[in-house]
CSV table of C-alpha atoms and ligand atoms in Angstrom, one decimal:
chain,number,residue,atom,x,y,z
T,1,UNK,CA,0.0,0.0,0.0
T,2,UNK,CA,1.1,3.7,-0.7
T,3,UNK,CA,-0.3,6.9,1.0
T,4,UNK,CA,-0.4,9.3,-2.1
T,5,UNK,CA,-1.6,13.2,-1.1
T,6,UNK,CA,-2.5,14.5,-4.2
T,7,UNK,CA,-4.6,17.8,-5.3
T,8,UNK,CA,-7.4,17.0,-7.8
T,9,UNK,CA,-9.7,19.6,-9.4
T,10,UNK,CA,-8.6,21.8,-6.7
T,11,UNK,CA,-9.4,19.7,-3.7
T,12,UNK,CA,-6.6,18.1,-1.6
T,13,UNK,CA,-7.1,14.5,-1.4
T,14,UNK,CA,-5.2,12.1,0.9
T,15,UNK,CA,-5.8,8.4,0.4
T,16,UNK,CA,-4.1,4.9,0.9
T,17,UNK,CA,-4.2,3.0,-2.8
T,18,UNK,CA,-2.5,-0.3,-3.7
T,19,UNK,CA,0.9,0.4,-5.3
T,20,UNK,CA,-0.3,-1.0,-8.7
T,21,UNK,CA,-3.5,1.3,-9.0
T,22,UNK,CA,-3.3,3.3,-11.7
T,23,UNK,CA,-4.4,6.9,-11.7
T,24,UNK,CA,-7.2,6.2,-14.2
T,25,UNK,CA,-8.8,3.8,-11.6
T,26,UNK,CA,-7.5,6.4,-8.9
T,27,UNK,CA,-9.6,8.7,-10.7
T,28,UNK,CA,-12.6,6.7,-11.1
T,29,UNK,CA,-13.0,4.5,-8.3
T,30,UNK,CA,-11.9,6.1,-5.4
T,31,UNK,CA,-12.7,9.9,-6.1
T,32,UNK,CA,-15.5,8.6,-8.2
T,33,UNK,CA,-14.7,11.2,-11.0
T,34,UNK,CA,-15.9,9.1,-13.9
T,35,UNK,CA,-15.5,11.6,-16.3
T,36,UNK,CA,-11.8,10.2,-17.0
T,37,UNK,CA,-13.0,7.4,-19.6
T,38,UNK,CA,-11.1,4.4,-20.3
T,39,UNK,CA,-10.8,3.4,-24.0
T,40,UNK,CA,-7.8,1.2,-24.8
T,41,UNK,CA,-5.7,1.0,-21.8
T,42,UNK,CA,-2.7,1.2,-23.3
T,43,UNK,CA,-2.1,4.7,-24.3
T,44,UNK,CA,-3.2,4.8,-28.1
T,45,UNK,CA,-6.8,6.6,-27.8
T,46,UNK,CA,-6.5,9.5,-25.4
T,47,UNK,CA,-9.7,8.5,-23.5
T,48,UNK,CA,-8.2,9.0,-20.7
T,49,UNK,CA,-6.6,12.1,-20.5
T,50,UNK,CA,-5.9,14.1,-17.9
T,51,UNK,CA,-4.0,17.2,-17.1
T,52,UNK,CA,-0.9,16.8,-14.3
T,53,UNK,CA,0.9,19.2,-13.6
T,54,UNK,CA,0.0,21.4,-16.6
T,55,UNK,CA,0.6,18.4,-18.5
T,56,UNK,CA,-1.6,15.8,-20.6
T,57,UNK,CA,-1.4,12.4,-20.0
T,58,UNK,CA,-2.7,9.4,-20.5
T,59,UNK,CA,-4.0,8.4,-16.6
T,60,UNK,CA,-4.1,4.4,-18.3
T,61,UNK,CA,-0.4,4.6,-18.0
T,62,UNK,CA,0.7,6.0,-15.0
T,63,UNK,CA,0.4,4.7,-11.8
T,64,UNK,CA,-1.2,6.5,-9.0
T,65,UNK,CA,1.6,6.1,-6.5
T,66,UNK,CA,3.4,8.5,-8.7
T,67,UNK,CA,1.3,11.5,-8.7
T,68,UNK,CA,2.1,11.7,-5.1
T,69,UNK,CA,2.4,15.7,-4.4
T,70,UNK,CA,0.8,16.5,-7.5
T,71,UNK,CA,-1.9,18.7,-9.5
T,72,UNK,CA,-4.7,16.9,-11.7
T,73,UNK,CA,-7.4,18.5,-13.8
T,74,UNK,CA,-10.1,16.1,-14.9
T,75,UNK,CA,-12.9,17.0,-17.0
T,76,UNK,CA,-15.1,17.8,-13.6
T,77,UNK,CA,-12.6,20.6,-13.0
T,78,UNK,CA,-13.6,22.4,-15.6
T,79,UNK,CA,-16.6,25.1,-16.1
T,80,UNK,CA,-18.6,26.4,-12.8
T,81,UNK,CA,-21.6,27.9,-12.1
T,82,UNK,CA,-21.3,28.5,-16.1
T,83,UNK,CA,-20.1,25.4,-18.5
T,84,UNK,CA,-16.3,26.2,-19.1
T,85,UNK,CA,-15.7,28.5,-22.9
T,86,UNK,CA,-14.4,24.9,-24.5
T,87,UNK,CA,-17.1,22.7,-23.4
T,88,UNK,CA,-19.5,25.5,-24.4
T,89,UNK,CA,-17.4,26.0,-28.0
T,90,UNK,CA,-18.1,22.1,-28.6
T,91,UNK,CA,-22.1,22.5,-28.3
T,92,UNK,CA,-22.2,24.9,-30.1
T,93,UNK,CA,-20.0,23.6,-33.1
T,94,UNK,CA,-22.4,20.8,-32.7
T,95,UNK,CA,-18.7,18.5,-32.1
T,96,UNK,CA,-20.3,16.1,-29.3
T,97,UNK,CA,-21.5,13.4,-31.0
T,98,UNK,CA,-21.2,9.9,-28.9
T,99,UNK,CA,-19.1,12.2,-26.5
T,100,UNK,CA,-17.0,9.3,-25.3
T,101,UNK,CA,-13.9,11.4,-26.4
T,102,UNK,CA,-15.0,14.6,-25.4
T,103,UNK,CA,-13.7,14.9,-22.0
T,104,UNK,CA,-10.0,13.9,-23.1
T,105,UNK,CA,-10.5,15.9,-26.1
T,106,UNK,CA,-11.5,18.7,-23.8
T,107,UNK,CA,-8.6,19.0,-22.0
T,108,UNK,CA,-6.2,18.4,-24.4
T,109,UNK,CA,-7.6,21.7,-25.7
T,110,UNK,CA,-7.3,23.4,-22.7
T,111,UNK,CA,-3.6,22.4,-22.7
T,112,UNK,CA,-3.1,23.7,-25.8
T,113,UNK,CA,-4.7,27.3,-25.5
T,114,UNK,CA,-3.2,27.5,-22.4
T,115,UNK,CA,0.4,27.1,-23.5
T,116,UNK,CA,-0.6,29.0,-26.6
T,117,UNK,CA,-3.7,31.2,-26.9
T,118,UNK,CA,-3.1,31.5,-30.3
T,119,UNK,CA,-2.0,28.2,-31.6
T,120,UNK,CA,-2.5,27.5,-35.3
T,121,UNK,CA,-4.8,24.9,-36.6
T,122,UNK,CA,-1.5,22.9,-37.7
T,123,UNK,CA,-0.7,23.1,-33.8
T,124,UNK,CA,-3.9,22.5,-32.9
T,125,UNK,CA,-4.7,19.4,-35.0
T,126,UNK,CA,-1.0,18.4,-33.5
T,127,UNK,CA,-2.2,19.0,-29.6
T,128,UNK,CA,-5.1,16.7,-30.5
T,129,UNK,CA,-3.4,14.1,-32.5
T,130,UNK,CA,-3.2,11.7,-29.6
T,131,UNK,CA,-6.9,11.8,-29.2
T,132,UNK,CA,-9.0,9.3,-30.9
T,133,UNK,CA,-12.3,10.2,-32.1
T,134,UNK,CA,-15.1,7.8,-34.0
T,135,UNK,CA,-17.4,9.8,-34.8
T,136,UNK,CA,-17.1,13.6,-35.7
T,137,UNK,CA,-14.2,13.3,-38.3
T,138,UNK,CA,-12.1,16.2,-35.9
T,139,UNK,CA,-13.5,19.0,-38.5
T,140,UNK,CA,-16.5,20.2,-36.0
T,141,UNK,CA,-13.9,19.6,-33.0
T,142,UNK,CA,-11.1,21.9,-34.8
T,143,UNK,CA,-13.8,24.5,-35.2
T,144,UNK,CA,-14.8,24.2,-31.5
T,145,UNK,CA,-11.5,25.0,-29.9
T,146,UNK,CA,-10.9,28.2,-32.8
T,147,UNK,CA,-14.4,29.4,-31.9
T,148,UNK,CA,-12.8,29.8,-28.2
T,149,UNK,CA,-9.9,31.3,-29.7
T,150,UNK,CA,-11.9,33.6,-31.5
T,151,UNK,CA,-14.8,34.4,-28.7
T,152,UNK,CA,-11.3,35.0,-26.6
T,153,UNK,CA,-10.2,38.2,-29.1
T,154,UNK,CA,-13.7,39.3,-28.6
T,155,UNK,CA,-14.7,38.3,-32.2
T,156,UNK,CA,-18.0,36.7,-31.9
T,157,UNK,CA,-19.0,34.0,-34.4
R,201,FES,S1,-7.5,4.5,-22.3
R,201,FES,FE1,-5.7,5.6,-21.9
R,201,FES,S2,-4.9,6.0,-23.9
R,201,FES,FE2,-6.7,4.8,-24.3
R,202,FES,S1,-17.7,11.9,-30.3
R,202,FES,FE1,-17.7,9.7,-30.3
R,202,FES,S2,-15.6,9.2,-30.2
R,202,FES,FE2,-15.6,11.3,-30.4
């Protein structure tokens, strides 16, 4: 067993885990956020993304004794009161379709933008490159994240 501290969405967390859970089931089963999805479990689909540290990863390859002393945003970190300017940007570019990428997607996004406000589409499609999607052919989700981009320079559209 390990004793892992670790802040989460904000909120300090400490909790005892096996040393072979991994952060996805971390996630999941003991903080019950089950907005991290699980699609291959083995790092090829991006299902699972999480941000650590300022960081995307993929939370089916890392074990959660390592994020000891750590920062995570999950997708239930995101938005308030009011839904967060990407997760609005993806209604209303219609890009949700099954949504089981979205949350991963989501914050790959967010990593992006926030490195880069202005991040061309070639370094956009590049941020998102490690997140599968099935269904919306990326188009709808490129135009969600430079509707943001553009809301964020005051441009409406
Ligand atoms: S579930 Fe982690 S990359 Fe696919
Ligand atoms: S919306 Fe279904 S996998 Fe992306």
């Amino acid at each position: 067993m390990n004793k892992i501290k670790v802040r989460v969405n904000e909120k300090l967390y400490e909790k005892e885990i096996s040393s072979d859970m991994r952060l996805i089931d971390f996630l999941r089963e003991e903080l019950k956020l089950t907005g991290t999805k699980e699609g291959c479990g083995e790092g090829e689909c991006g299902a699972c993304t999480v941000i650590l540290d300022g960081v995307t990863v993929n939370s089916c390859l890392i074990l959660a004794a390592a994020v000891d002393g750590k920062d995570i945003t999950t997708i239930e970190g995101l938005g308030g009161k009011d839904l967060h300017p990407l997760q609005q940007a993806f209604i209303d570019a219609g890009a949700v379709q099954c949504g089981y990428c979205i949350p991963g997607m989501i914050l790959s996004a967010k990593a992006i933008l926030d490195k880069n406000p202005e991040a061309s589409e070639g370094e956009i499609r590049e941020g998102i490159s490690g997140n599968l999607c099935r269904c919306t052919g990326y188009e709808k989700i490129i135009t969600a994240i430079k509707l943001v981009q553009n809301r964020n320079k005051g441009n409406k559209c």
